[in-house]
Tab-separated table of C-alpha atoms and ligand atoms in Angstrom:
chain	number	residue	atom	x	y	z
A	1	UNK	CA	1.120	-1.290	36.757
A	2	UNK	CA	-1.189	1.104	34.333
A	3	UNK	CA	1.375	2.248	32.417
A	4	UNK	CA	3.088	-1.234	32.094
A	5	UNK	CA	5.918	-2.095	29.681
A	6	UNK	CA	4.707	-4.561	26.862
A	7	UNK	CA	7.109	-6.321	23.982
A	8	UNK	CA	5.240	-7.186	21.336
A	9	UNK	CA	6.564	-9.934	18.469
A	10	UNK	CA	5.044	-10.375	15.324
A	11	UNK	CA	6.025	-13.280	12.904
A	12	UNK	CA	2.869	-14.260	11.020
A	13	UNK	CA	3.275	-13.404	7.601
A	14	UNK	CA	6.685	-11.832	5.915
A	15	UNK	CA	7.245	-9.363	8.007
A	16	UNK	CA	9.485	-9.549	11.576
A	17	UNK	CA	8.503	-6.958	13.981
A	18	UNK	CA	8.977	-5.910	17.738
A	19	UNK	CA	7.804	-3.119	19.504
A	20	UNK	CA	7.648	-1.631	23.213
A	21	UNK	CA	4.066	0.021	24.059
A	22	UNK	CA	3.733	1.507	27.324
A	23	UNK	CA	0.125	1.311	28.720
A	24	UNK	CA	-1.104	-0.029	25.647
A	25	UNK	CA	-0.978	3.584	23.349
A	26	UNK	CA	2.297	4.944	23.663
A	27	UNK	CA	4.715	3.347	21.119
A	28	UNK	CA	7.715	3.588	21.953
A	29	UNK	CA	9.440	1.620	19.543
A	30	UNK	CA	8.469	-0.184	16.544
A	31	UNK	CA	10.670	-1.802	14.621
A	32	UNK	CA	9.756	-3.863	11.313
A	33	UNK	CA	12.210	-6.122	9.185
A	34	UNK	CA	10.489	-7.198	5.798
A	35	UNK	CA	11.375	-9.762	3.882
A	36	UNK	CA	10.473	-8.026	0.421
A	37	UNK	CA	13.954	-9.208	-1.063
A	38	UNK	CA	13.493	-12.692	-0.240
A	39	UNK	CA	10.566	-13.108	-1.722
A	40	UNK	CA	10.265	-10.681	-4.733
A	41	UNK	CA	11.337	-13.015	-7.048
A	42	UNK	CA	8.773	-15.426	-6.486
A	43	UNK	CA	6.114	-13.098	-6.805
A	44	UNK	CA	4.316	-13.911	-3.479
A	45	UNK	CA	5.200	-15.327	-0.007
A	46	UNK	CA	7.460	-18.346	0.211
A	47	UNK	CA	6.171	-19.763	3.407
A	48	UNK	CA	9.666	-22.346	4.283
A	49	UNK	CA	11.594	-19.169	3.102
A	50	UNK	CA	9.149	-16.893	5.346
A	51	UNK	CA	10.589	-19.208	8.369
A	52	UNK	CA	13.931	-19.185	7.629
A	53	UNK	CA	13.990	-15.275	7.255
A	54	UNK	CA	12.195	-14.724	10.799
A	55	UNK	CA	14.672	-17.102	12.511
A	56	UNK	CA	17.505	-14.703	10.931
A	57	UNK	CA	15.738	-11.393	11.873
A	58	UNK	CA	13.839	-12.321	15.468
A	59	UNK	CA	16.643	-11.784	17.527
A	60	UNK	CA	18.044	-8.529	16.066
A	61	UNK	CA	14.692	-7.077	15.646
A	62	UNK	CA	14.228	-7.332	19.045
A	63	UNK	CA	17.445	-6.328	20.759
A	64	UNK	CA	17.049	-3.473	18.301
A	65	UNK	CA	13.356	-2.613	20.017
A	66	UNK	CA	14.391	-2.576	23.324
A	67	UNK	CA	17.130	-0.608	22.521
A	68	UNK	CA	15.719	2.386	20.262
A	69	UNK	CA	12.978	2.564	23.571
A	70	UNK	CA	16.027	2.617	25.915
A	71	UNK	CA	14.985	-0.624	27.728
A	72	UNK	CA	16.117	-3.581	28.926
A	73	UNK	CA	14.612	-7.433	28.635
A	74	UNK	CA	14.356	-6.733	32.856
A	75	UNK	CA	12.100	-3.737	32.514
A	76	UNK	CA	9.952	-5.206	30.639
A	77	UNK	CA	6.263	-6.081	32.293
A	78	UNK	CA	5.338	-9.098	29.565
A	79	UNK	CA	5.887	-10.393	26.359
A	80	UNK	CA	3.063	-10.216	23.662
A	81	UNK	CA	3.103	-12.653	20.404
A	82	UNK	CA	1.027	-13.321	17.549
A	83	UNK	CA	-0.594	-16.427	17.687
A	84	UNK	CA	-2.364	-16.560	14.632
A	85	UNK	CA	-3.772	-16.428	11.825
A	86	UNK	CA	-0.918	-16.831	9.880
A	87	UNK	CA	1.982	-19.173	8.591
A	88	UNK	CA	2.399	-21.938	10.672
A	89	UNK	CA	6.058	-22.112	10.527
A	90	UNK	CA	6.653	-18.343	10.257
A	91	UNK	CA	4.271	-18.070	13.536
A	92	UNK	CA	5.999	-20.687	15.483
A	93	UNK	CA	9.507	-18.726	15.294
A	94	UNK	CA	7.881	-16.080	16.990
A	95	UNK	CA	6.264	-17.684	19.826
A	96	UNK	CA	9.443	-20.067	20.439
A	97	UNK	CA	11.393	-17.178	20.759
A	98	UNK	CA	8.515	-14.785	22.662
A	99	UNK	CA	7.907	-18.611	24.881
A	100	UNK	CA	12.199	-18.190	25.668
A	101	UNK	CA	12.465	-14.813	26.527
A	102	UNK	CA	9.093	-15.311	29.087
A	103	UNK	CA	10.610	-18.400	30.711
A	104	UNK	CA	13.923	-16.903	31.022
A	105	UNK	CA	13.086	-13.296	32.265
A	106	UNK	CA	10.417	-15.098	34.393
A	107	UNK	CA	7.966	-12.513	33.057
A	108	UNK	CA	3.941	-13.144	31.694
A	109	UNK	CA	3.220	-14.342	27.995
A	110	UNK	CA	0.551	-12.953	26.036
A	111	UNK	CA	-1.275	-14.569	22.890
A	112	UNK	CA	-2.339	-12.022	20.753
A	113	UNK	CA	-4.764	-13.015	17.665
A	114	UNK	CA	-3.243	-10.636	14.424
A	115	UNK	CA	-6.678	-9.929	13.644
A	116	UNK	CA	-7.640	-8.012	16.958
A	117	UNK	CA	-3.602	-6.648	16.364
A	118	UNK	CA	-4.673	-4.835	13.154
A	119	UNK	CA	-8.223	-3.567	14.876
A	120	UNK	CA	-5.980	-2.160	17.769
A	121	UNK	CA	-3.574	-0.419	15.248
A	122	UNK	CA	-6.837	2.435	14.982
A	123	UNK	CA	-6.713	2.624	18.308
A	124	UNK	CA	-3.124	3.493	18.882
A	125	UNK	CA	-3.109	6.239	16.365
A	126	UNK	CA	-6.685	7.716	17.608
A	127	UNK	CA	-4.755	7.687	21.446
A	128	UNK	CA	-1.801	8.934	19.725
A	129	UNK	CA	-3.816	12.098	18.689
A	130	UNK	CA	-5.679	12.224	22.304
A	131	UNK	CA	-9.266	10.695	21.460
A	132	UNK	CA	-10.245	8.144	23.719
A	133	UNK	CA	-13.728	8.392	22.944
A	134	UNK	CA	-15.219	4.587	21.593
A	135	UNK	CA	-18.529	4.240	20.852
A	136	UNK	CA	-19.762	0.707	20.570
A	137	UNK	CA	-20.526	-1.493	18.286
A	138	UNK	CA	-17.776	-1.146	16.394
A	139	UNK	CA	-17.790	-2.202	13.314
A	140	UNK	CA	-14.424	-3.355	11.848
A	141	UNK	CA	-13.133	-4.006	8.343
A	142	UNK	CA	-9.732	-5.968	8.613
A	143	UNK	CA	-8.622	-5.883	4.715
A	144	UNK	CA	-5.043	-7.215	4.118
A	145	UNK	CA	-2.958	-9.716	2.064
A	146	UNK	CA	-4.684	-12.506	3.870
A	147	UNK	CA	-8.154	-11.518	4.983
A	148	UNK	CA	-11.479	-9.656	4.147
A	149	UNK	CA	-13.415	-9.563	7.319
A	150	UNK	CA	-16.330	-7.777	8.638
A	151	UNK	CA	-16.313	-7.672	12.985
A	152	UNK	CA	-18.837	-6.277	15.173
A	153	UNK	CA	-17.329	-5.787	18.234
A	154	UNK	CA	-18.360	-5.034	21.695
A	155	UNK	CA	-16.918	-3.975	25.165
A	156	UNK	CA	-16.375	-7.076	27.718
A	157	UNK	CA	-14.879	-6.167	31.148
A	158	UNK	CA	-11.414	-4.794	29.927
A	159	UNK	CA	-11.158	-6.469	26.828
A	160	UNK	CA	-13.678	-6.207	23.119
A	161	UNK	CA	-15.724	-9.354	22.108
A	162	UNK	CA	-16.086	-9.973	18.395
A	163	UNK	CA	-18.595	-11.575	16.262
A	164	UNK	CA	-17.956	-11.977	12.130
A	165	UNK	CA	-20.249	-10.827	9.798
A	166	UNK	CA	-18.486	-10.699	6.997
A	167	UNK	CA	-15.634	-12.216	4.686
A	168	UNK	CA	-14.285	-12.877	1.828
A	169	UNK	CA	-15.465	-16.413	0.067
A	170	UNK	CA	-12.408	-16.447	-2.204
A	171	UNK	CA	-9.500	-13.823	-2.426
A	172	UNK	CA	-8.884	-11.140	-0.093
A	173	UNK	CA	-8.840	-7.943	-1.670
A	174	UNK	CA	-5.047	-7.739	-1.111
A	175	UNK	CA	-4.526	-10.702	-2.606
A	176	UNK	CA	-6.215	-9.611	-5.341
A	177	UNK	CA	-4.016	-6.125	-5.669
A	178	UNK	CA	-1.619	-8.319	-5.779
A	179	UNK	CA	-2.640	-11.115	-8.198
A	180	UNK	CA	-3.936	-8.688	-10.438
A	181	UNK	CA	-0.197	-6.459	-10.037
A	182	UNK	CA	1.301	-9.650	-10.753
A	183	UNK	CA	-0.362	-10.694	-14.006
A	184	UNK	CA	-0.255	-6.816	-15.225
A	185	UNK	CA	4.244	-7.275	-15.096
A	186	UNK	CA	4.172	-5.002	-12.025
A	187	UNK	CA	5.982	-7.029	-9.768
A	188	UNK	CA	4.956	-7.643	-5.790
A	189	UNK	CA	4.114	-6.622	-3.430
A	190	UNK	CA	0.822	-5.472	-5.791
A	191	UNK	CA	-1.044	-2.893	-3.532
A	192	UNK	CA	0.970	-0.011	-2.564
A	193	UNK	CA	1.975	0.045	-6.592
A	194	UNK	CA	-1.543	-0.222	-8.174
A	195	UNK	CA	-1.952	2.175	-5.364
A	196	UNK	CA	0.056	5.283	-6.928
A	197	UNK	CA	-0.630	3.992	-10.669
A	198	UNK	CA	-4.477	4.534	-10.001
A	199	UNK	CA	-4.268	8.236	-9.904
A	200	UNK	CA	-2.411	8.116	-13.882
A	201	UNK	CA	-5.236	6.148	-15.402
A	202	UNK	CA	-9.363	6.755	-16.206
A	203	UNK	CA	-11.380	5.068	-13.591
A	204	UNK	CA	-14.431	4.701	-15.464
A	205	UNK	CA	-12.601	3.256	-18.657
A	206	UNK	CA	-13.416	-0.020	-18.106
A	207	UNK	CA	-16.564	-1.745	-16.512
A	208	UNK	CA	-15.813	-4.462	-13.597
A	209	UNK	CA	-18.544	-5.715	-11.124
A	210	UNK	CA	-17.315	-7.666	-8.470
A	211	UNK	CA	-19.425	-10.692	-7.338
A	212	UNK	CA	-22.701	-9.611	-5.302
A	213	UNK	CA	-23.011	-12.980	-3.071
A	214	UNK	CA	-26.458	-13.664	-2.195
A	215	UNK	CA	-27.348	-14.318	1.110
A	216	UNK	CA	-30.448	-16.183	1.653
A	217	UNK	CA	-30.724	-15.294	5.124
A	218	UNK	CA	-30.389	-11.200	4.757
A	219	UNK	CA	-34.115	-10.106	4.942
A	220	UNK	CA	-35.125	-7.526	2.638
A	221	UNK	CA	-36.858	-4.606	4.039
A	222	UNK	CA	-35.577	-5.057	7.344
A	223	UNK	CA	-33.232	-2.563	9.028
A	224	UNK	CA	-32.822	-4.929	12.031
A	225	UNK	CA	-29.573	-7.167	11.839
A	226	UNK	CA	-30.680	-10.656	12.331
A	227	UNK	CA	-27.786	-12.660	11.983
A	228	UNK	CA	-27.188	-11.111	8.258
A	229	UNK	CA	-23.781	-12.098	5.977
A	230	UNK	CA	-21.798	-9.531	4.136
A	231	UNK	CA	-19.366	-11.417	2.433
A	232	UNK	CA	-16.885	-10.335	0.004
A	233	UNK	CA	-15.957	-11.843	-3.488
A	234	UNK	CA	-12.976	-10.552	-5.547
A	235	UNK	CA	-11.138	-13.972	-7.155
A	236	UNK	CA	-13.966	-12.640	-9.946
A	237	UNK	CA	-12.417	-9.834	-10.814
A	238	UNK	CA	-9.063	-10.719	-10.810
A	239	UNK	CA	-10.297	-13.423	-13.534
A	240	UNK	CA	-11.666	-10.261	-15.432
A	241	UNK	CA	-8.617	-8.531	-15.682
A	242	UNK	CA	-6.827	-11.501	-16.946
A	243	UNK	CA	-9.282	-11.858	-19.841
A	244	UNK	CA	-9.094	-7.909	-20.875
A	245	UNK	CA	-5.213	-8.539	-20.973
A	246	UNK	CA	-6.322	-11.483	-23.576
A	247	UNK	CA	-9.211	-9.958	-25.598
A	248	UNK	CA	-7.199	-6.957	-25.736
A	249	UNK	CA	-3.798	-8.368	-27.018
A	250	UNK	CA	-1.892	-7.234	-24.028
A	251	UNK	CA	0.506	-9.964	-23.552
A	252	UNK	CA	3.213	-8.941	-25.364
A	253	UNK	CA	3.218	-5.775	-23.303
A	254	UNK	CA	3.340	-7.050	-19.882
A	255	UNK	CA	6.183	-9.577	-20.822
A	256	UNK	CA	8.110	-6.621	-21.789
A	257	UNK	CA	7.518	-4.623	-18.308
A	258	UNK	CA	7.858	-7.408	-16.803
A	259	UNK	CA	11.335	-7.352	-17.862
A	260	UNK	CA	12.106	-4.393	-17.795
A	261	UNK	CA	11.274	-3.513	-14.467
A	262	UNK	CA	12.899	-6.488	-13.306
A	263	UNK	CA	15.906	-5.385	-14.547
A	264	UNK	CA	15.636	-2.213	-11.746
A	265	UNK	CA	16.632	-2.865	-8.251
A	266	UNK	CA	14.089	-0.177	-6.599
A	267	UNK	CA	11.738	0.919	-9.436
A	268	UNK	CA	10.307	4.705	-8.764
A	269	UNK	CA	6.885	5.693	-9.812
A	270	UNK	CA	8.685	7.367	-13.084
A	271	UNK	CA	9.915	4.263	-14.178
A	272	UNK	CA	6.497	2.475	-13.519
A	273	UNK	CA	4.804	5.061	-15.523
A	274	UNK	CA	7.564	4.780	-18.585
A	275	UNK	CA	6.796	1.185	-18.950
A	276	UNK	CA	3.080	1.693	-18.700
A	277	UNK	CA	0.862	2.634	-21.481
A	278	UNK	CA	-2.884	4.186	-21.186
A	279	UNK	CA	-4.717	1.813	-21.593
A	280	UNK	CA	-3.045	-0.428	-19.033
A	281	UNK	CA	-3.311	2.498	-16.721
A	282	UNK	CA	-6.577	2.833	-17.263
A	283	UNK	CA	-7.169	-0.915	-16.766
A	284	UNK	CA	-5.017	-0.317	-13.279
A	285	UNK	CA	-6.939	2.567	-12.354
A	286	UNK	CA	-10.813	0.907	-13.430
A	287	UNK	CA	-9.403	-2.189	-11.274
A	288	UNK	CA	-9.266	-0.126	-7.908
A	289	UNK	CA	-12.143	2.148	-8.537
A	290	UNK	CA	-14.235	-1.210	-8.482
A	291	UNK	CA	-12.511	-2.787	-5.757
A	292	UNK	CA	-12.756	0.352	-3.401
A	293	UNK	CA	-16.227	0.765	-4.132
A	294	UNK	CA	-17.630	-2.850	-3.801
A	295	UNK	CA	-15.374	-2.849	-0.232
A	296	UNK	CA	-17.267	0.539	0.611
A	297	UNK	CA	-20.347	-0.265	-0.912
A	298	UNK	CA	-21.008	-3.813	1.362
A	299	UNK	CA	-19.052	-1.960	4.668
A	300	UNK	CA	-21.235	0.976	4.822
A	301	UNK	CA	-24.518	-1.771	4.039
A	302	UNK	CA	-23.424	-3.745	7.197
A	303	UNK	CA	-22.585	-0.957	9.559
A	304	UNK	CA	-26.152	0.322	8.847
A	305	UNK	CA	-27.574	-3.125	9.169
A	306	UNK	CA	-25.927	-3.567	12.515
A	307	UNK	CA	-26.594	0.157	13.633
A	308	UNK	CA	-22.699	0.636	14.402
A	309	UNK	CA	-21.565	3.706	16.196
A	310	UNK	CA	-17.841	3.693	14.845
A	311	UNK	CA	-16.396	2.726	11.667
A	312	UNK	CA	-12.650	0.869	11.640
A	313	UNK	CA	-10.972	-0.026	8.831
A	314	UNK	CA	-7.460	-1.681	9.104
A	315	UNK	CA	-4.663	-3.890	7.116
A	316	UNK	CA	-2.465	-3.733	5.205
A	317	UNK	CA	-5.181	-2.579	2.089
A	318	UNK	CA	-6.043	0.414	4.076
A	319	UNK	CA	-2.984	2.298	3.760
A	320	UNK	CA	-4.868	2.531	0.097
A	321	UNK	CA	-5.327	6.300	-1.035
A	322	UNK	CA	-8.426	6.343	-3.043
A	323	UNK	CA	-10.138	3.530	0.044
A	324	UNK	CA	-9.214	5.763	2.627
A	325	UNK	CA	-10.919	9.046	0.752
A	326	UNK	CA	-13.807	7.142	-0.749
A	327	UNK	CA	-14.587	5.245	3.107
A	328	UNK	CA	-14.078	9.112	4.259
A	329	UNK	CA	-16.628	10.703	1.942
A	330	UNK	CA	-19.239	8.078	2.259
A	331	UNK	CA	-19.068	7.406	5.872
A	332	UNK	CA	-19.499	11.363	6.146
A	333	UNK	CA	-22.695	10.910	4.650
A	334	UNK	CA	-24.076	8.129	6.110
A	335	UNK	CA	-23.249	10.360	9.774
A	336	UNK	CA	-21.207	7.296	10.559
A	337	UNK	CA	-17.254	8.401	12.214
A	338	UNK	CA	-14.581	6.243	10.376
A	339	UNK	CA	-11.153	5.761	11.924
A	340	UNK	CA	-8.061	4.114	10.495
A	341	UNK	CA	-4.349	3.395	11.419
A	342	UNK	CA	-1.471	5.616	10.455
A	343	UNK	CA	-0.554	4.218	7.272
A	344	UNK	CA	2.685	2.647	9.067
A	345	UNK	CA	0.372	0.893	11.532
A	346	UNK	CA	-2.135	-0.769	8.675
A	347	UNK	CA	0.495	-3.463	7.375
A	348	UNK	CA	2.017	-5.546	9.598
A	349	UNK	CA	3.686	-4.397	12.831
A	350	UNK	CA	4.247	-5.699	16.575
A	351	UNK	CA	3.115	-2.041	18.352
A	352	UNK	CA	-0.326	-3.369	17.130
A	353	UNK	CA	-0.129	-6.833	19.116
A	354	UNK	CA	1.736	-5.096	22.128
A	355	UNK	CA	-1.458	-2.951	22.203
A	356	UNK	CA	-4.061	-5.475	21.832
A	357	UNK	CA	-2.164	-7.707	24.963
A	358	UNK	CA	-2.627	-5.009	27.041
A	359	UNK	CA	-6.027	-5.280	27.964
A	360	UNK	CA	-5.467	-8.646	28.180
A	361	UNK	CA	-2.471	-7.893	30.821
A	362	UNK	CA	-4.832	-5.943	32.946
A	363	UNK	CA	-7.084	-8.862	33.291
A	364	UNK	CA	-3.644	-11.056	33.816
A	365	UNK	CA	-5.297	-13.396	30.937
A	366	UNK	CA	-1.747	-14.905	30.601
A	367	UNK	CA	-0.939	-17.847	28.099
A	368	UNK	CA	0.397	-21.085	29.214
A	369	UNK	CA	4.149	-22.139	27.880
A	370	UNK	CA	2.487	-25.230	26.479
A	371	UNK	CA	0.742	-22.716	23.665
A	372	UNK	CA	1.196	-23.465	19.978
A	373	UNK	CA	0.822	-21.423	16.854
A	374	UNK	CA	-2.864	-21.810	14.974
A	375	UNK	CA	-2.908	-20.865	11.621
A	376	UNK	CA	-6.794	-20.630	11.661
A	377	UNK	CA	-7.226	-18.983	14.561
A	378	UNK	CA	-10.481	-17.440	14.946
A	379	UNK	CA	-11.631	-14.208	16.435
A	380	UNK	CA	-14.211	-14.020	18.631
B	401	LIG	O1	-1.651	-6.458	6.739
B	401	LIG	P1	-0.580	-6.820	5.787
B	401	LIG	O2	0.764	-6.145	5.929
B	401	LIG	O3	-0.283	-8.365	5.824
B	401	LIG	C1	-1.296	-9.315	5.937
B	401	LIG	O4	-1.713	-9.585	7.108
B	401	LIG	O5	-1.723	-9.790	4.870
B	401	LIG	O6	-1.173	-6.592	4.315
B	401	LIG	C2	-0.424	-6.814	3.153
B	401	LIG	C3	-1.325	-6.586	1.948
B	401	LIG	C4	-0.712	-6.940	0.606
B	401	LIG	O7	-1.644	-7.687	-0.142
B	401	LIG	C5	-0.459	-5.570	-0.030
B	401	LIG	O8	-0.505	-5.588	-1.451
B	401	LIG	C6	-1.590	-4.756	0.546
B	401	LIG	O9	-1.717	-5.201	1.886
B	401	LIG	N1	-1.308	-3.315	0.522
B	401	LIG	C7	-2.037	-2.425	-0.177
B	401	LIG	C8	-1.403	-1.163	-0.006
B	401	LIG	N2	-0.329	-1.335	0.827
B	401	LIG	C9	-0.289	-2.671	1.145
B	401	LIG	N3	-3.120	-2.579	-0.956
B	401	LIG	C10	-3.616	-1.488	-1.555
B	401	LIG	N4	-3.078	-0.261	-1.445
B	401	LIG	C11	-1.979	-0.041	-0.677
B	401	LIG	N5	-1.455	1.175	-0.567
B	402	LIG	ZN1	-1.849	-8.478	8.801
């Protein structure tokens, strides 16, 4: 059964995915549906409209799976679904529909935390490109629309164990791409733009310093990781932005890009740029710089703390150019390896939760049909 067939289903957020993984690194299909459309207008994630949209796609998406891998429901070995964290209601169309297909193909059901998904997305591509080699602790930085989080993890039988260290207090840093995208007239989702804007603006034009949380139990002088925090902050600096568009009398402008780019079904990066002045780039680009470097900064501080022997850093926020370089160039330094996900594999996607079942398969650590979504689900 080693190189076993597992569906994966992934419902948590906005996006509807199913994949086929065989073994638990070769993809074999992957197939996302995203609800951009739906909820572009709103400027963020409708969670009733987020249900409605995976009840729609689930069954498609997945006949459309199994049928770019060239399989059928009966070849399958077992059925992977995200459990949580997530949106109640969007998770629960998954795992009614993953809970269906198990009973009726008779086949074992896997719960699959999205959190250990996204830390197994680094693993698919470095099996993808033939390095098996894992060093442990690992230290991983899931950064998305939802979460922040710092995870030391370490080897248990067949599967990882995982202990948090780290998170954000307020916003996570995606959120705050796209808060800040949102109040600039930019539209959503906010990363992947600020993302390409960045490299059209002065980084060091304006000053930003997101919050430095003090943690009254990190002891100073110490290179020994006692039960140290390395949380994250960034609602602060989406504040910040919002007052230089005040002070500054930006307003007006960002009403009219607003409009404007509403006004285009798919804008390109040319029409970004035409309805962006200098300074606003430079506000865009000043806004990332700080971002990247606080996320860097406090990473590279915990994986020293914790004397980590491999560097992961996965979500949807590390498909981000200049956190991808910057994490490469000061990892390099520090003599600590850094690995990431293809840049398809860091947002949402089910070959990530097919992957992290299939350790779980091995050690037939099957879920009950009685299971229920949990929005707060924690990983440990
Ligand atoms: O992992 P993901 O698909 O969904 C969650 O689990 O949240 O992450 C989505 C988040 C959004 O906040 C989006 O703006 C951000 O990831 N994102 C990016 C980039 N691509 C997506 N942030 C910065 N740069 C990008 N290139
Ligand atoms: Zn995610």
């Amino acid at each position: 059964m080693s190189d076993a067939l597992i569906l994966g289903i992934e419902s948590s957020c906005d996006e509807t995915a199913a994949a086929v993984v065989r073994a638990g690194e070769q993809v074999i299909s992957n197939v996302v549906a995203s609800q951009f459309a739906t909820h572009q207008p709103y400027g963020g994630v409708v969670p009733e409209l987020a249900s409605r949209e995976h009840l729609r796609a689930v069954l498609p998406v997945v006949r459309q799976a199994l049928a770019e891998a060239g399989t059928s429901y009966e070849s399958l070995d077992a059925i992977a679904v995200t459990q949580g964290p997530g949106l109640a209601g969007a998770l629960l169309v998954g795992i009614s529909y993953a809970k269906s297909l198990a009973y009726a193909l008779d086949k074992p059901l896997i719960a699959v935390n999205h959190l250990e998904g996204h830390i197994h997305a680094v693993l698919l591509e470095e099996r993808r490109k033939g390095n098996h080699e894992l060093r442990f602790p690992v230290l991983a930085l899931v950064v998305s629309g939802g979460h922040t989080h710092l995870y030391l993890a370490e080897q248990k039988g067949n599967g990882w164990t995982y202990e948090n260290i780290g998170r954000t207090r307020d916003d996570a840093a995606g959120e705050a791409f796209d808060k800040v995208a949102k109040l600039l007239g930019l539209g959503y989702p906010g990363g992947p733009v600020i993302d390409r804007l960045s490299k059209h603006g002065n980084p060091r034009a304006v000053l930003f310093n997101p919050a430095q949380i003090k943690h009254p139990d990190r002891r100073s002088g110490s290179r020994q990781f006692l039960g140290q925090r390395f949380d994250f902050s960034y609602s602060g600096i989406k504040t910040a932005v919002l007052r230089y568009v005040e002070t500054n009398g930006l307003r007006a402008s960002v009403l009219a890009r607003q409009q404007s780019l509403a006004g285009i079904a798919k804008p390109s990066l040319e029409d970004y740029l035409a309805n962006c002045d200098t300074q606003t780039l430079d506000l865009i680009a000043s806004f990332q710089r700080s971002l990247v470097e606080d996320l860097v900064g406090k990473t590279l501080a915990a994986a020293e703390a914790t004397e980590a022997a491999m560097l992961f850093v996965t979500g949807g926020v590390a498909a981000n150019q200049e956190l991808r370089v910057r994490f490469e160039q000061d990892s390099a330094e520090a003599g600590l390896p850094v690995f990431f996900p293809s840049r398809q594999l860091s947002t949402d996607n089910a070959a990530m939760i097919a992957a992290a079942a299939y350790p779980k398969f091995l050690s037939r650590d099957f879920a009950a049909m009685d299971f229920s979504a949990d929005a707060g689900l924690i990983l440990r």
